[in-house]
Short mmCIF file of C-alpha atoms in Angstrom, two decimals:
data_model
loop_
_atom_site.label_atom_id
_atom_site.label_comp_id
_atom_site.label_asym_id
_atom_site.label_seq_id
_atom_site.Cartn_x
_atom_site.Cartn_y
_atom_site.Cartn_z
CA UNK A 1 -12.55 6.81 -3.90
CA UNK A 2 -9.30 6.77 -5.84
CA UNK A 3 -9.01 3.75 -8.17
CA UNK A 4 -5.56 2.91 -6.82
CA UNK A 5 -2.57 4.20 -4.90
CA UNK A 6 0.97 3.14 -4.03
CA UNK A 7 2.48 2.56 -0.62
CA UNK A 8 5.70 1.21 0.85
CA UNK A 9 5.95 -2.58 0.71
CA UNK A 10 7.31 -2.92 4.25
CA UNK A 11 8.77 -0.96 7.11
CA UNK A 12 12.53 -0.58 7.06
CA UNK A 13 15.59 1.67 7.12
CA UNK A 14 17.99 2.96 4.49
CA UNK A 15 21.14 4.85 5.47
CA UNK A 16 23.59 6.88 3.41
CA UNK A 17 26.48 9.27 4.05
CA UNK A 18 26.70 12.67 2.38
CA UNK A 19 29.73 14.91 3.05
CA UNK A 20 30.41 13.12 6.36
CA UNK A 21 26.81 13.51 7.62
CA UNK A 22 24.80 10.33 8.17
CA UNK A 23 21.26 10.38 6.77
CA UNK A 24 19.07 7.54 8.00
CA UNK A 25 15.58 7.20 6.48
CA UNK A 26 13.04 5.09 8.36
CA UNK A 27 9.94 4.29 6.29
CA UNK A 28 6.73 2.59 7.34
CA UNK A 29 3.15 2.14 6.16
CA UNK A 30 0.64 4.09 8.30
CA UNK A 31 -3.12 3.55 8.12
CA UNK A 32 -3.94 6.69 10.13
CA UNK A 33 -2.35 9.98 11.09
CA UNK A 34 -2.06 8.69 14.66
CA UNK A 35 0.00 5.73 13.46
CA UNK A 36 2.26 8.09 11.52
CA UNK A 37 2.72 10.35 14.55
CA UNK A 38 3.48 7.37 16.79
CA UNK A 39 6.12 6.17 14.33
CA UNK A 40 7.75 9.62 14.24
CA UNK A 41 7.77 9.74 18.05
CA UNK A 42 9.35 6.28 18.28
CA UNK A 43 12.16 7.19 15.87
CA UNK A 44 12.82 10.42 17.74
CA UNK A 45 13.08 8.53 21.02
CA UNK A 46 15.45 6.00 19.47
CA UNK A 47 17.64 8.74 18.00
CA UNK A 48 17.31 11.45 20.62
CA UNK A 49 21.04 12.19 20.24
CA UNK A 50 20.73 12.97 16.50
CA UNK A 51 21.16 16.47 15.12
CA UNK A 52 17.76 16.39 13.41
CA UNK A 53 14.81 14.01 13.04
CA UNK A 54 12.80 15.39 10.12
CA UNK A 55 9.59 13.77 8.93
CA UNK A 56 6.93 13.73 6.26
CA UNK A 57 3.80 11.63 5.87
CA UNK A 58 0.86 11.26 3.50
CA UNK A 59 -2.38 9.69 4.71
CA UNK A 60 -5.42 8.89 2.59
CA UNK A 61 -5.77 7.42 -0.89
CA UNK A 62 -6.47 10.97 -2.07
CA UNK A 63 -3.53 12.37 -0.03
CA UNK A 64 -5.96 14.32 2.15
CA UNK A 65 -3.51 14.53 5.08
CA UNK A 66 0.01 15.82 4.39
CA UNK A 67 2.43 16.88 7.12
CA UNK A 68 6.15 17.66 7.20
CA UNK A 69 8.72 19.02 9.64
CA UNK A 70 12.24 20.43 9.19
CA UNK A 71 13.05 19.84 12.87
CA UNK A 72 15.52 22.72 13.06
CA UNK A 73 16.95 22.57 9.56
CA UNK A 74 16.52 25.78 7.50
CA UNK A 75 12.88 26.21 6.49
CA UNK A 76 11.85 24.18 3.46
CA UNK A 77 15.11 22.22 3.15
CA UNK A 78 14.14 18.93 4.84
CA UNK A 79 10.50 18.06 5.52
CA UNK A 80 9.16 19.64 2.32
CA UNK A 81 11.53 17.86 -0.11
CA UNK A 82 10.78 14.63 1.74
CA UNK A 83 7.05 15.21 1.30
CA UNK A 84 7.52 16.16 -2.34
CA UNK A 85 9.40 12.93 -2.97
CA UNK A 86 6.56 10.88 -1.47
CA UNK A 87 4.00 12.73 -3.59
CA UNK A 88 6.13 12.51 -6.74
CA UNK A 89 6.21 8.74 -6.29
CA UNK A 90 2.39 8.71 -5.70
CA UNK A 91 2.91 7.29 -2.22
CA UNK A 92 -0.01 7.12 0.21
CA UNK A 93 -0.50 5.85 3.77
CA UNK A 94 3.23 6.19 4.39
CA UNK A 95 5.50 7.96 6.88
CA UNK A 96 9.19 8.81 6.47
CA UNK A 97 11.61 10.03 9.13
CA UNK A 98 15.11 11.12 8.10
CA UNK A 99 17.54 11.22 10.99
CA UNK A 100 20.68 13.29 10.44
CA UNK A 101 23.90 12.99 12.37
CA UNK A 102 25.89 16.09 11.43
CA UNK A 103 29.40 15.37 10.21
CA UNK A 104 30.88 18.85 10.32
CA UNK A 105 30.40 19.90 6.69
CA UNK A 106 27.60 22.33 5.84
CA UNK A 107 25.60 21.36 2.77
CA UNK A 108 23.81 24.62 2.02
CA UNK A 109 20.12 24.88 1.18
CA UNK A 110 20.40 23.11 -2.17
CA UNK A 111 22.50 20.34 -0.72
CA UNK A 112 20.06 19.77 2.12
CA UNK A 113 17.10 19.60 -0.25
CA UNK A 114 18.87 17.02 -2.39
CA UNK A 115 20.05 15.06 0.64
CA UNK A 116 16.68 14.78 2.41
CA UNK A 117 14.58 14.21 -0.70
CA UNK A 118 17.14 11.88 -2.22
CA UNK A 119 17.44 9.76 0.92
CA UNK A 120 13.69 9.17 0.92
CA UNK A 121 13.81 8.22 -2.77
CA UNK A 122 16.65 5.77 -2.14
CA UNK A 123 14.74 4.25 0.78
CA UNK A 124 11.67 3.70 -1.42
CA UNK A 125 13.86 2.02 -4.03
CA UNK A 126 15.51 -0.15 -1.38
CA UNK A 127 12.37 -1.26 0.47
CA UNK A 128 10.08 -1.46 -2.54
CA UNK A 129 6.55 -0.27 -3.15
CA UNK A 130 3.25 -1.93 -3.96
CA UNK A 131 0.08 -0.82 -5.67
CA UNK A 132 -3.26 -1.13 -3.92
CA UNK A 133 -6.39 -1.08 -6.05
CA UNK A 134 -10.01 -0.30 -5.22
CA UNK A 135 -12.31 -3.31 -5.30
CA UNK A 136 -15.82 -4.37 -4.33
CA UNK A 137 -16.37 -6.82 -1.54
CA UNK A 138 -18.58 -9.70 -2.62
CA UNK A 139 -20.12 -12.74 -0.96
CA UNK A 140 -20.58 -16.03 -2.84
CA UNK A 141 -22.76 -18.78 -1.39
CA UNK A 142 -22.33 -22.23 -2.93
CA UNK A 143 -23.19 -25.82 -1.99
CA UNK A 144 -20.53 -28.05 -0.45
CA UNK A 145 -20.23 -30.22 -3.56
CA UNK A 146 -19.14 -27.29 -5.75
CA UNK A 147 -17.29 -25.20 -3.15
CA UNK A 148 -13.90 -26.84 -3.60
CA UNK A 149 -13.81 -26.32 -7.36
CA UNK A 150 -14.95 -22.70 -7.05
CA UNK A 151 -12.23 -21.97 -4.48
CA UNK A 152 -9.55 -23.65 -6.58
CA UNK A 153 -10.60 -21.78 -9.72
CA UNK A 154 -10.54 -18.46 -7.86
CA UNK A 155 -7.10 -19.04 -6.38
CA UNK A 156 -5.63 -20.35 -9.64
CA UNK A 157 -6.38 -16.97 -11.25
CA UNK A 158 -4.78 -15.02 -8.39
CA UNK A 159 -8.06 -14.00 -6.79
CA UNK A 160 -7.79 -13.81 -3.01
CA UNK A 161 -10.46 -15.60 -1.03
CA UNK A 162 -10.71 -13.37 2.02
CA UNK A 163 -12.81 -15.64 4.19
CA UNK A 164 -14.56 -19.02 4.06
CA UNK A 165 -17.46 -20.01 6.33
CA UNK A 166 -19.06 -23.43 6.49
CA UNK A 167 -22.69 -24.03 7.36
CA UNK A 168 -25.58 -25.52 5.43
CA UNK A 169 -23.77 -23.98 2.45
CA UNK A 170 -20.25 -22.57 1.99
CA UNK A 171 -19.87 -18.79 2.05
CA UNK A 172 -16.84 -17.24 0.33
CA UNK A 173 -15.84 -13.60 0.71
CA UNK A 174 -13.82 -12.18 -2.18
CA UNK A 175 -12.88 -8.88 -3.77
CA UNK A 176 -13.63 -7.84 -7.34
CA UNK A 177 -12.73 -4.81 -9.44
CA UNK A 178 -15.94 -3.08 -10.57
CA UNK A 179 -15.16 -3.87 -14.21
CA UNK A 180 -15.19 -7.62 -13.47
CA UNK A 181 -18.43 -7.90 -11.54
CA UNK A 182 -20.77 -8.77 -14.42
CA UNK A 183 -18.30 -11.16 -16.06
CA UNK A 184 -17.73 -12.88 -12.72
CA UNK A 185 -21.45 -13.29 -12.12
CA UNK A 186 -21.80 -14.96 -15.51
CA UNK A 187 -18.87 -17.27 -14.82
CA UNK A 188 -20.24 -18.18 -11.39
CA UNK A 189 -23.66 -19.01 -12.79
CA UNK A 190 -22.04 -21.19 -15.45
CA UNK A 191 -19.78 -23.24 -13.16
CA UNK A 192 -22.47 -23.76 -10.50
CA UNK A 193 -25.40 -24.33 -12.88
CA UNK A 194 -27.02 -21.19 -11.54
CA UNK A 195 -27.18 -22.49 -7.97
CA UNK A 196 -24.71 -20.08 -6.33
CA UNK A 197 -25.76 -16.94 -4.52
CA UNK A 198 -23.94 -13.66 -5.11
CA UNK A 199 -24.16 -10.40 -3.15
CA UNK A 200 -22.12 -7.22 -3.55
CA UNK A 201 -20.88 -5.36 -0.49
CA UNK A 202 -18.93 -2.18 0.12
CA UNK A 203 -15.64 -0.92 -1.28
CA UNK A 204 -12.10 -1.37 0.03
CA UNK A 205 -8.50 -1.50 -1.19
CA UNK A 206 -6.35 -4.56 -1.77
CA UNK A 207 -3.07 -5.48 -3.45
CA UNK A 208 -3.32 -5.05 -7.20
CA UNK A 209 -1.82 -8.50 -7.72
CA UNK A 210 -4.71 -10.05 -5.82
CA UNK A 211 -7.51 -7.93 -7.24
CA UNK A 212 -6.51 -6.85 -10.72
CA UNK A 213 -5.90 -9.80 -13.01
CA UNK A 214 -8.79 -12.22 -12.61
CA UNK A 215 -10.67 -11.83 -15.89
CA UNK A 216 -9.80 -13.22 -19.28
CA UNK A 217 -11.63 -10.61 -21.31
CA UNK A 218 -10.62 -12.22 -24.61
CA UNK A 219 -12.58 -15.42 -23.99
CA UNK A 220 -15.25 -13.73 -21.90
CA UNK A 221 -14.78 -16.24 -19.09
CA UNK A 222 -13.43 -15.64 -15.64
CA UNK A 223 -9.96 -17.10 -15.16
CA UNK A 224 -6.87 -17.07 -17.35
CA UNK A 225 -3.82 -19.19 -18.07
CA UNK A 226 -1.65 -16.05 -18.19
CA UNK A 227 0.85 -15.56 -15.31
#
């Protein structure tokens, strides 16, 4: 698995005008190719009267699936520069559709390439991006007396507690970067006097803010006063 990738922070639209043509870029995160295709289809239905609805999408943390369409524009002047912009920005799990309403002025091949690629770049700047980092799922089992402090300490360092289950003991599901696993286990043993259980699970991706800054490597203890 890739250690991390970037994706669009939220779905949204950015519109610009170039030589009297309207270029409208709709961006959205897409977990699968089917989601990307459904998004393209929805935009095309909404703007069926447009001159062109060109698209590009990248699916997979390793960019395994890449598709693009010029939708009637000269070959290589629309979908490809859109795709190249997404790849240049290291974007993954994202779909872009640029809708063009022709304004009567021809742009030429170079102008089209700049217009389509540039509109996607402006949309990414406008909507924002986020980094998602690979982490290990982990399960912590702790007694009720210590559970509250453990949860508070985790959250105070920006660590997301994914799930909490109450039974004879309290079970917490969290995510940890691989590099933090051993340090975290030592911290957990220290704060629970060795009574907590710890079990590693599979791998997944989460926001870097939630899964990347939990360890104070200077002091050797989990948790930090840094923002």
